[in-house]
PDB file of C-alpha atoms in Angstrom:
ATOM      1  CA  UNK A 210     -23.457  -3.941  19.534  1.00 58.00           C
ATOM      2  CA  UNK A 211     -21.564  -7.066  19.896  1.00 80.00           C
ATOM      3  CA  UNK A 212     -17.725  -7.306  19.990  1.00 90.00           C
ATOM      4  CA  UNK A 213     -16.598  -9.719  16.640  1.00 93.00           C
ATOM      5  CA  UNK A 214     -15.638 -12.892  16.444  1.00 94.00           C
ATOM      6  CA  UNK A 215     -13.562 -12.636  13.159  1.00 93.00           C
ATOM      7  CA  UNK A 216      -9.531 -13.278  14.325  1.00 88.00           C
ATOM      8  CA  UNK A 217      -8.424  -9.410  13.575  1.00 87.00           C
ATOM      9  CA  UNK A 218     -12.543  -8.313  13.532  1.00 83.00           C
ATOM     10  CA  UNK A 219     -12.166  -5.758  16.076  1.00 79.00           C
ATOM     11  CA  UNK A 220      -9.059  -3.876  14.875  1.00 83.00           C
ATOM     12  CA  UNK A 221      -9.494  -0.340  13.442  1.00 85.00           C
ATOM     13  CA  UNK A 222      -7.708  -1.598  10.142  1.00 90.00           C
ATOM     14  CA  UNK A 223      -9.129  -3.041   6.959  1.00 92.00           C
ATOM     15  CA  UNK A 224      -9.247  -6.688   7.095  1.00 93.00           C
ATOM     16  CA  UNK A 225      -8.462  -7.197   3.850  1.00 93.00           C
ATOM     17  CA  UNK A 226      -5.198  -4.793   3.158  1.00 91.00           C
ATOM     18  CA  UNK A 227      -4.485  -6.123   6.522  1.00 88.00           C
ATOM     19  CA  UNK A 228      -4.150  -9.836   4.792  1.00 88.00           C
ATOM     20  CA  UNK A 229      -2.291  -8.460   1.613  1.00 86.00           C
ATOM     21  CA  UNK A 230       0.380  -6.650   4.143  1.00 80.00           C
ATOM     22  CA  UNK A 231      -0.989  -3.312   3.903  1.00 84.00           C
ATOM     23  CA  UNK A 232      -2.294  -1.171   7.086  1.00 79.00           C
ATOM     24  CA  UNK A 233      -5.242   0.789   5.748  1.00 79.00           C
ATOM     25  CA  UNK A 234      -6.772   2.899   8.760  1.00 79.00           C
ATOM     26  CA  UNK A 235      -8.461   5.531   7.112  1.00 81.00           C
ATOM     27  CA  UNK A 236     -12.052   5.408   5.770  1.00 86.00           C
ATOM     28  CA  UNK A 237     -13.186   2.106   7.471  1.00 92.00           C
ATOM     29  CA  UNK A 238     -16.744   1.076   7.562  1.00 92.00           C
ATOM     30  CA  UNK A 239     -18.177  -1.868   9.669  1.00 93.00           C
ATOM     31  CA  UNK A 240     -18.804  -4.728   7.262  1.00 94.00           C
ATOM     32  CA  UNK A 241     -21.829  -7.004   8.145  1.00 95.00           C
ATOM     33  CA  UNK A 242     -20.499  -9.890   6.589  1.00 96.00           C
ATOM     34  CA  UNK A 243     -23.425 -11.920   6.227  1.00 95.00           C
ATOM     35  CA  UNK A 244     -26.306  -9.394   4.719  1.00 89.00           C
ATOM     36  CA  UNK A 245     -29.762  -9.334   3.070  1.00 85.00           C
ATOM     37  CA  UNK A 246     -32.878 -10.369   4.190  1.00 81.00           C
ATOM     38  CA  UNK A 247     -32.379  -9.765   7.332  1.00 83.00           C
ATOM     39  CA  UNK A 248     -29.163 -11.435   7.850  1.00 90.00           C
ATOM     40  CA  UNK A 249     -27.299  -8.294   9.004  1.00 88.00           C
ATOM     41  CA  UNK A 250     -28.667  -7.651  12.118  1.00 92.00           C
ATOM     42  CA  UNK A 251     -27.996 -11.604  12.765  1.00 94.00           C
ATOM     43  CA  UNK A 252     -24.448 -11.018  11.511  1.00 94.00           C
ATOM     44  CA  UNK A 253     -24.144  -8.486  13.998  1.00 93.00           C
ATOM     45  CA  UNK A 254     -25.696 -10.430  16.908  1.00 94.00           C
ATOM     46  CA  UNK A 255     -23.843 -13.226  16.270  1.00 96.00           C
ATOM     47  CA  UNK A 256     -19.938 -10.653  15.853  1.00 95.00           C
ATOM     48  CA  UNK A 257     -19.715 -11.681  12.181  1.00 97.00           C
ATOM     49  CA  UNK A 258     -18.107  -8.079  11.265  1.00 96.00           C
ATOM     50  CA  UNK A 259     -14.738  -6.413  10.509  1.00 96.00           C
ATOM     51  CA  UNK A 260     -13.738  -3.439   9.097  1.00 94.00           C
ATOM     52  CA  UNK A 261     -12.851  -2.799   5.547  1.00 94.00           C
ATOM     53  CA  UNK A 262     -11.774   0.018   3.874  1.00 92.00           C
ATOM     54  CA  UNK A 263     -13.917   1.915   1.338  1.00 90.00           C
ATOM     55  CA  UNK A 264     -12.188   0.214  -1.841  1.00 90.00           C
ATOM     56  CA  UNK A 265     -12.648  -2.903  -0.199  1.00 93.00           C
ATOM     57  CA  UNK A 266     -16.360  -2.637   1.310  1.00 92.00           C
ATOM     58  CA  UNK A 267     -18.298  -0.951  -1.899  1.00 85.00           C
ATOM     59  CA  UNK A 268     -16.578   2.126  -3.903  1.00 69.00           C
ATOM     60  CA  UNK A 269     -14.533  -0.255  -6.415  1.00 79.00           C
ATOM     61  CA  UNK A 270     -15.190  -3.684  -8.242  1.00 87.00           C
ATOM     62  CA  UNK A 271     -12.758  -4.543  -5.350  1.00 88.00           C
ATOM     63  CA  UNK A 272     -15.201  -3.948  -2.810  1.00 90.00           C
ATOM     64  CA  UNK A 273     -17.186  -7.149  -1.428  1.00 91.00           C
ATOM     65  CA  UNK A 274     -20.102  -5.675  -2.334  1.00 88.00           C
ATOM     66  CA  UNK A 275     -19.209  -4.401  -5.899  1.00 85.00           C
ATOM     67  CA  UNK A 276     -17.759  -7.908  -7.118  1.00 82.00           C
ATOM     68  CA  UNK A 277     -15.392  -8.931  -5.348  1.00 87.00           C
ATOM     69  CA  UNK A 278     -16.576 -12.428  -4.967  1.00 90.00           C
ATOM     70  CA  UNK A 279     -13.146 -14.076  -4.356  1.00 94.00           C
ATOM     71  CA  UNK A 280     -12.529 -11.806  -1.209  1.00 94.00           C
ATOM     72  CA  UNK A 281     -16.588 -12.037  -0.499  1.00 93.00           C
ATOM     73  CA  UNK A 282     -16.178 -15.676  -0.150  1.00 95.00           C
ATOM     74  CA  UNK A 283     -13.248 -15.692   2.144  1.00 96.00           C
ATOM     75  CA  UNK A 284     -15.137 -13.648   4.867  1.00 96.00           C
ATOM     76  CA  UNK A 285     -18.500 -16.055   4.762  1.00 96.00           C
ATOM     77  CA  UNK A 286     -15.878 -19.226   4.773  1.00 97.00           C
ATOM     78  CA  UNK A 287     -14.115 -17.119   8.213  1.00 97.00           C
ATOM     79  CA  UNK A 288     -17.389 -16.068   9.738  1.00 97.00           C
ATOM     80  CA  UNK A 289     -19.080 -19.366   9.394  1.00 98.00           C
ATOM     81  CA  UNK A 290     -15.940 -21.188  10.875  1.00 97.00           C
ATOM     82  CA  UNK A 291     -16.047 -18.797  13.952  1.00 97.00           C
ATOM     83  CA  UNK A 292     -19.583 -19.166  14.274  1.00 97.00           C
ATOM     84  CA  UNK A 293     -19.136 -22.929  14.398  1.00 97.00           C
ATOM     85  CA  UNK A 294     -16.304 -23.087  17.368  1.00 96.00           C
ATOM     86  CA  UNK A 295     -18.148 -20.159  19.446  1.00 95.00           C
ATOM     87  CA  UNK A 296     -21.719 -20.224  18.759  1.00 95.00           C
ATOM     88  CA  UNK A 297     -23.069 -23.652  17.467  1.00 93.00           C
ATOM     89  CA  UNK A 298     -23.176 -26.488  14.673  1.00 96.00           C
ATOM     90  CA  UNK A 299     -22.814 -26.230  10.807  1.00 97.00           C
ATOM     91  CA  UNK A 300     -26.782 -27.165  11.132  1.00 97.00           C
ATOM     92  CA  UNK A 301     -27.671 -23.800  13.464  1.00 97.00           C
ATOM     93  CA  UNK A 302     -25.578 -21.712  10.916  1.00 97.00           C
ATOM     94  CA  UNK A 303     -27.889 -22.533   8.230  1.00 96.00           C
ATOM     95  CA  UNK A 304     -31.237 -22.387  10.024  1.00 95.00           C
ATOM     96  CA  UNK A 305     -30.336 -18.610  11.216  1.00 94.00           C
ATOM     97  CA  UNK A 306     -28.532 -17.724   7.958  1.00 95.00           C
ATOM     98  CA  UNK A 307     -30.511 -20.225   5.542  1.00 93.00           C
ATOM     99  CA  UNK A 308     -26.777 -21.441   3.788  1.00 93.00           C
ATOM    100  CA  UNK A 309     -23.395 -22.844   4.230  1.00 96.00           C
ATOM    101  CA  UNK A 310     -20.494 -21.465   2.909  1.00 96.00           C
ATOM    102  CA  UNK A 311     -18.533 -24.679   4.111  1.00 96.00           C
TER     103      UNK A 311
END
């Protein structure tokens, strides 16, 4: 398993109570932030993942996966940006993850 490249990534807090000023330790799941199609196991090659609480990863329509598109968004805009200054070009993001959140 890679170590992520997310600023705050590898923290055993949610990433997103963690931005509203909250620290939410308990019931954390790894997030693959870039998933489908086989995108997750690039996501994790690559250290796009943090962790999220439960009513932020998928129990609530506040969970990224549920419908929480505004929070969603955010964490392809961060993970493409670190991808970018660590891995490669705007160009190399979209050939492994076929789109640019940018």
């Amino acid at each position: 398993m890679s170590k992520s490249i997310i600023p705050g990534g590898n923290e055993r807090r949610c990433w997103i109570c963690d931005k509203l000023g909250y620290e939410t330790t308990r019931n954390l799941h790894k997030h693959h932030i870039i998933y489908g199609r086989g995108r997750r196991k690039a996501s994790e090659h690559y250290g796009l993942h943090v962790y999220l609480c439960v009513i932020h990863h998928e129990d609530t329509k506040e969970g990224v996966h549920e419908g929480n598109t505004y929070w969603n968004e955010i964490l392809k805009q961060t993970a493409q940006k670190a991808f970018e200054e660590k891995h490669g070009t705007r160009e190399d993001f979209r050939q492994i993850f076929n789109k640019s959140y940018l």
